[in-house]
Short mmCIF file of C-alpha atoms in Angstrom, two decimals:
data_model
loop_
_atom_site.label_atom_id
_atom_site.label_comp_id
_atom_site.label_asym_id
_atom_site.label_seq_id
_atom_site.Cartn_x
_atom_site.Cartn_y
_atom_site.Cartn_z
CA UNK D 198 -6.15 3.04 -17.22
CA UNK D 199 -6.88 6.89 -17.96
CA UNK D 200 -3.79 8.79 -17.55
CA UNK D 201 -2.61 11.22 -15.23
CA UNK D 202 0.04 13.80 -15.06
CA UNK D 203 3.59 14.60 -12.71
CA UNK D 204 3.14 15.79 -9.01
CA UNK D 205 5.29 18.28 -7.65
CA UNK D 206 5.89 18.58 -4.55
CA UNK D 207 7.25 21.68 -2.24
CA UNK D 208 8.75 21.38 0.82
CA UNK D 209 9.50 23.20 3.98
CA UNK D 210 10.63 22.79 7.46
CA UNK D 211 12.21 24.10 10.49
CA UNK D 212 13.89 22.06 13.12
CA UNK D 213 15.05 22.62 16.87
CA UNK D 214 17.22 19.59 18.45
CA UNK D 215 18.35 19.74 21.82
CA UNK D 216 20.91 16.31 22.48
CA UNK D 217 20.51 17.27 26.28
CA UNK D 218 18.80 17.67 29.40
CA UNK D 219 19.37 16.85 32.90
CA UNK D 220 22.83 16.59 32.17
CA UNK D 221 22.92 13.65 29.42
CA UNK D 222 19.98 11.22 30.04
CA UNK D 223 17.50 12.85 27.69
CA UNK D 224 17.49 14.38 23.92
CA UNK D 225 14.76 15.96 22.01
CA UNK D 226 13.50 17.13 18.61
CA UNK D 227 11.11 19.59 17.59
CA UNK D 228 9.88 19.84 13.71
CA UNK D 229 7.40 21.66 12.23
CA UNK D 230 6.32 21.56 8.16
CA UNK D 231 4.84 22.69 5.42
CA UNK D 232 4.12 20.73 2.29
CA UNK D 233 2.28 22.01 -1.71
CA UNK D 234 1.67 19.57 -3.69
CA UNK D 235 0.86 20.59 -7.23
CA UNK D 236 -1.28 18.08 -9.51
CA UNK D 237 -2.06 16.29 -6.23
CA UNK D 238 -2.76 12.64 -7.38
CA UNK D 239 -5.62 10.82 -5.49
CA UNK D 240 -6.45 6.90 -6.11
CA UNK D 241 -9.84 6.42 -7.08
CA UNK D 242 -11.73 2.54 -7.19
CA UNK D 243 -14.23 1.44 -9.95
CA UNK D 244 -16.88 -0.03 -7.41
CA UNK D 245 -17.79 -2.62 -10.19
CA UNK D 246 -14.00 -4.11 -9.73
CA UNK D 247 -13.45 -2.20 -6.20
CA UNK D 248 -9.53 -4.00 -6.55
CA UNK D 249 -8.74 -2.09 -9.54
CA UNK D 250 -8.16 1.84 -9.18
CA UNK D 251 -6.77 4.67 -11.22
CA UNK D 252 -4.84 8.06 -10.68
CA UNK D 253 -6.60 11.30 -11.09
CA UNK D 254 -4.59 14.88 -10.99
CA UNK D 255 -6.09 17.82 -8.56
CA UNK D 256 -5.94 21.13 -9.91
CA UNK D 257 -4.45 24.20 -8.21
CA UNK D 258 -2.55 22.92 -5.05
CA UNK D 259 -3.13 20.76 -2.03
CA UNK D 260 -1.23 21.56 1.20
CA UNK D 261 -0.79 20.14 4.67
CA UNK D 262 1.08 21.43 7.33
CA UNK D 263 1.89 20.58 10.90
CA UNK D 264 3.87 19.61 13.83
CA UNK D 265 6.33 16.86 15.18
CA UNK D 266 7.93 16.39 18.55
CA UNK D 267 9.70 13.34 19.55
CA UNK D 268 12.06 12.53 22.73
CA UNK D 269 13.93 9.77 24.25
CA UNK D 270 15.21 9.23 27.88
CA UNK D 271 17.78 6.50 29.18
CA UNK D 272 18.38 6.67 33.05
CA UNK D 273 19.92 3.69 34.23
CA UNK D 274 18.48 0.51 33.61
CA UNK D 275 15.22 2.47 32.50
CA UNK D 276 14.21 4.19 29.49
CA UNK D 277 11.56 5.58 27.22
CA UNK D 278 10.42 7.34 24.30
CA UNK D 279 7.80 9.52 23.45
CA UNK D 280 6.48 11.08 20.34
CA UNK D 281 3.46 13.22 19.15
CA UNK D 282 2.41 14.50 15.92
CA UNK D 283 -0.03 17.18 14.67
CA UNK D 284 -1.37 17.42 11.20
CA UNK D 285 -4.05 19.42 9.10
CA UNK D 286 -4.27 18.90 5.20
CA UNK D 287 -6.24 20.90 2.79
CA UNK D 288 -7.24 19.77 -0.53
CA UNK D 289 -7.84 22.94 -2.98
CA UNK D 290 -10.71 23.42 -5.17
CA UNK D 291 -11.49 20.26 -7.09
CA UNK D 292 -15.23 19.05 -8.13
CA UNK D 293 -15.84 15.54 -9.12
CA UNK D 294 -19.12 12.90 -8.79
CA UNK D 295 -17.85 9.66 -6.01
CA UNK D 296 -17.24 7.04 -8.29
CA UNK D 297 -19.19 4.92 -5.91
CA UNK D 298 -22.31 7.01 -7.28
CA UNK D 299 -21.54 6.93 -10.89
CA UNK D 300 -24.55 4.67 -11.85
CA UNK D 301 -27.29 7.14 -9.88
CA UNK D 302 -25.15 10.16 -11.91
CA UNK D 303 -25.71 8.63 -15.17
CA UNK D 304 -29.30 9.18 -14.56
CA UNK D 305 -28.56 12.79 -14.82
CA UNK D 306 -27.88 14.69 -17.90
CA UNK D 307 -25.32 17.52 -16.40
CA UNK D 308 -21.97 17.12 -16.76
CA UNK D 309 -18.74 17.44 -14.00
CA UNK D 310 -16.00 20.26 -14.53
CA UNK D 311 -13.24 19.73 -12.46
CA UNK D 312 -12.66 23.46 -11.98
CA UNK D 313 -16.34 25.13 -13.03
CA UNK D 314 -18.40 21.79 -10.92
CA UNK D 315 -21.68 21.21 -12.55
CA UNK D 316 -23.00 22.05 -15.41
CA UNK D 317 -27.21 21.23 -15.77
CA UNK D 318 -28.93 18.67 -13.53
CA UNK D 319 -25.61 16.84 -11.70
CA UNK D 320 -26.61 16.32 -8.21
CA UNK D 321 -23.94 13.93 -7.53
CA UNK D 322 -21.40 16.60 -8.76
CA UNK D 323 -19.63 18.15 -5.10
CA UNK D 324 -16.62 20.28 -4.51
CA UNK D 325 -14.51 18.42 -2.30
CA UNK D 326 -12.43 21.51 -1.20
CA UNK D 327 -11.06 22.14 1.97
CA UNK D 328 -11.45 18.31 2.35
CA UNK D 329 -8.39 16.28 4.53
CA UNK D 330 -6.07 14.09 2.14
CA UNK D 331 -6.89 10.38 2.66
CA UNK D 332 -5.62 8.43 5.65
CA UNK D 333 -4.08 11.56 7.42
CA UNK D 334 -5.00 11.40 11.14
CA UNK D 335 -5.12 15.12 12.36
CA UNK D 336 -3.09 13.45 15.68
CA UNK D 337 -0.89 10.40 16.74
CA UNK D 338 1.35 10.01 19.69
CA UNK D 339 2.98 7.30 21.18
CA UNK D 340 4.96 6.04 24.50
CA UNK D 341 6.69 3.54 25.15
CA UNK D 342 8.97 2.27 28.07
CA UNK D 343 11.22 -0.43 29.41
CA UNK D 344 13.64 -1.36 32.28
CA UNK D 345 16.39 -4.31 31.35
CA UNK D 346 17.35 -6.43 34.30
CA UNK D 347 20.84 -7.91 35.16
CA UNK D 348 20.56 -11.31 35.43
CA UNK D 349 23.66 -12.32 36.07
CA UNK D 350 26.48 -13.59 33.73
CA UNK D 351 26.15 -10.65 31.54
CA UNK D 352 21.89 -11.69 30.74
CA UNK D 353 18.96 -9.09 31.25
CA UNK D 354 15.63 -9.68 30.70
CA UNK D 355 13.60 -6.30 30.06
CA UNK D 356 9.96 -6.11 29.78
CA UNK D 357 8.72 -3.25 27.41
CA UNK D 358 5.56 -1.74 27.30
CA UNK D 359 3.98 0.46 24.23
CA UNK D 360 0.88 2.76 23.59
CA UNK D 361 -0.17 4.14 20.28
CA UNK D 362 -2.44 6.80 19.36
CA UNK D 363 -4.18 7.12 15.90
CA UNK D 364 -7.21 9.92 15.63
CA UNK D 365 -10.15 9.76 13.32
CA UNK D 366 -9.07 9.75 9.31
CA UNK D 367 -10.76 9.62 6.24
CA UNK D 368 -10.57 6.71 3.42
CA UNK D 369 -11.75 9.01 0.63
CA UNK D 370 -11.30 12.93 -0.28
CA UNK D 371 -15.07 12.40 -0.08
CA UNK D 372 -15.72 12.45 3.41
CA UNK D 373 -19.01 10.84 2.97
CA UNK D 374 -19.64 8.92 6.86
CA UNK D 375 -22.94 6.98 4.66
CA UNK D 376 -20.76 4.61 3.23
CA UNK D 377 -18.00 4.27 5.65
CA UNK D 378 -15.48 6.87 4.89
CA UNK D 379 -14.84 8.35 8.34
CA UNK D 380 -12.25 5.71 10.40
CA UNK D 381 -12.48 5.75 14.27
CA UNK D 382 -9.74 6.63 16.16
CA UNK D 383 -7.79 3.84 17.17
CA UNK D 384 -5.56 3.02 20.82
CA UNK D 385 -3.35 0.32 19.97
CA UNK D 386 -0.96 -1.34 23.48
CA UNK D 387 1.37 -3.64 22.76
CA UNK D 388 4.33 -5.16 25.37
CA UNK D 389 7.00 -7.54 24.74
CA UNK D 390 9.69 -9.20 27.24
CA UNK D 391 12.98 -9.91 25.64
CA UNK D 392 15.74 -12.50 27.23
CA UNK D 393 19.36 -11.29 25.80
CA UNK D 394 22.37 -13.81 26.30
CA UNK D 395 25.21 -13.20 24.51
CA UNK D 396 24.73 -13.21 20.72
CA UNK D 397 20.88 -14.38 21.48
CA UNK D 398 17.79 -12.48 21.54
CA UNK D 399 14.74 -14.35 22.48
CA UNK D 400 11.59 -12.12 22.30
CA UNK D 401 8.02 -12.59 23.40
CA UNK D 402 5.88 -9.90 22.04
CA UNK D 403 2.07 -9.00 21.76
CA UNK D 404 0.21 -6.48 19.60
CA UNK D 405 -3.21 -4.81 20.26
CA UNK D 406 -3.07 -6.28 23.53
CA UNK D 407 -6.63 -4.91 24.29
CA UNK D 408 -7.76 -6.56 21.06
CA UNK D 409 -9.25 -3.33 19.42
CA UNK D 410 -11.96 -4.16 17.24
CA UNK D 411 -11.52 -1.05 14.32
CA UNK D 412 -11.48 -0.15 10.61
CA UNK D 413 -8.46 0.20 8.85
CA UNK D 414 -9.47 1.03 5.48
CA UNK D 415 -12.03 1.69 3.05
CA UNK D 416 -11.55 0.60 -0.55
CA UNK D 417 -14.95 1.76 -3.01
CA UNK D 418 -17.25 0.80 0.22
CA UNK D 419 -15.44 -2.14 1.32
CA UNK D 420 -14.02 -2.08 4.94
CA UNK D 421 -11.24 -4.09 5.93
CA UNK D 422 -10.54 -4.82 9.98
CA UNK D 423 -7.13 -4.10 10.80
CA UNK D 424 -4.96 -6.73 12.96
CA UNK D 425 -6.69 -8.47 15.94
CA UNK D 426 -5.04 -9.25 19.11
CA UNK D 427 -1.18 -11.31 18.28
CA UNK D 428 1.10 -13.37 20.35
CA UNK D 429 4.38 -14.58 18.91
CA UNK D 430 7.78 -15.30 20.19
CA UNK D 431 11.17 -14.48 18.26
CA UNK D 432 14.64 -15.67 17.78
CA UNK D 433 17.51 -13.32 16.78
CA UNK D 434 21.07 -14.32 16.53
CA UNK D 435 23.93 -11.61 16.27
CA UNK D 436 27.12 -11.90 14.26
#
């Protein structure tokens, strides 16, 4: 494997909690960030053996910065929690040829600087700055929500409902849509009902509910489906 060097990484944040509203029932937090990485590394596939990859270091730094807001209500029997997240990731000046176009680049007789980009005929030589980081959705959020019914005897059974948001992403600093590197955004509900009784948990849960039909990845041109529609029940004893 070629080598690559240390990343460092500098952080930053600022925070605002408040553990309180309508007197008790609801808390919330409020987070916002701002991330250099120096020597980003990226993971790069050979598309002859698309499984096997190796590290390469980007010069000068790669940021991202952004937003986080969560809270979480319990009144009564019923509660919920909501979160959202904002994101935007730069990468800084980098040039390199897609490995998944090294064999049409060898045709050429220019060369690929990192820093200076090409030097003679190198076509396939492109400055990926200002490009997203891989697999870094610009926005997510997510709700979910459930109410827990007395039974009797101490029981409850409480139904639970959750919706997921995942925006558009990219599989490769790249960013080329020809070969599949822009992912769709994704809506992802899931529910479950849970019986509690004593020390037992019995849980009947589903996942992509609306059985979604998206990418999940990308890996040197090959796309991989994420999770269909599930259905499974679980058992969970306490001690």
């Amino acid at each position: 494997p070629r080598a690559f060097g240390p990343l460092t990484v500098t952080a930053s944040d600022r925070g605002w909690k408040r553990s309180s509203w309508f007197d008790g029932p609801m808390r919330t937090q409020l987070n916002a960030f701002y991330t250099e990485y120096n020597n980003f590394q990226v993971t790069l596939s050979d598309p002859a053996t698309p499984l096997r990859t190796y590290e390469v270091n980007l010069p000068d730094a790669t940021v991202n910065y952004g937003l986080e807001a969560e809270t979480q209500g319990t009144f009564g029997a019923f509660s919920f929690t909501a979160s959202v997240g904002l994101l935007k990731s730069k990468i800084a000046n980098f040039w390199a040829i897609d490995p998944r176009y090294q064999r049409l680049a060898a045709l050429y007789t220019g060369s690929c600087d990192p820093l200076a980009g090409p030097s003679g005929a190198q076509p396939y030589c492109v400055n990926v700055k200002g490009n997203p980081i891989t697999y870094a959705p610009s926005v997510t959020y997510n709700f979910s929500a459930q109410y827990a019914f007395q039974l009797g005897n101490g029981d409850t059974l409480t139904p639970r409902v959750n919706f997921a948001h995942v925006s558009t992403q990219w599989a490769s600093i790249f960013d080329n849509t020809a070969v599949g590197d822009r992912l769709g955004a994704r809506n992802q509900l899931g529910g479950q009902l849970e019986w509690n009784r004593g020390t037992w948990l019995v849980t009947l849960y589903g996942t992509n509910l609306t059985d979604q039909q998206y990418v999940a990845s990308n890996n040197a041109g090959g796309l991989y489906a994420g999770p269909p529609r599930q259905f499974g029940i679980r058992v969970t004893k306490l001690f």
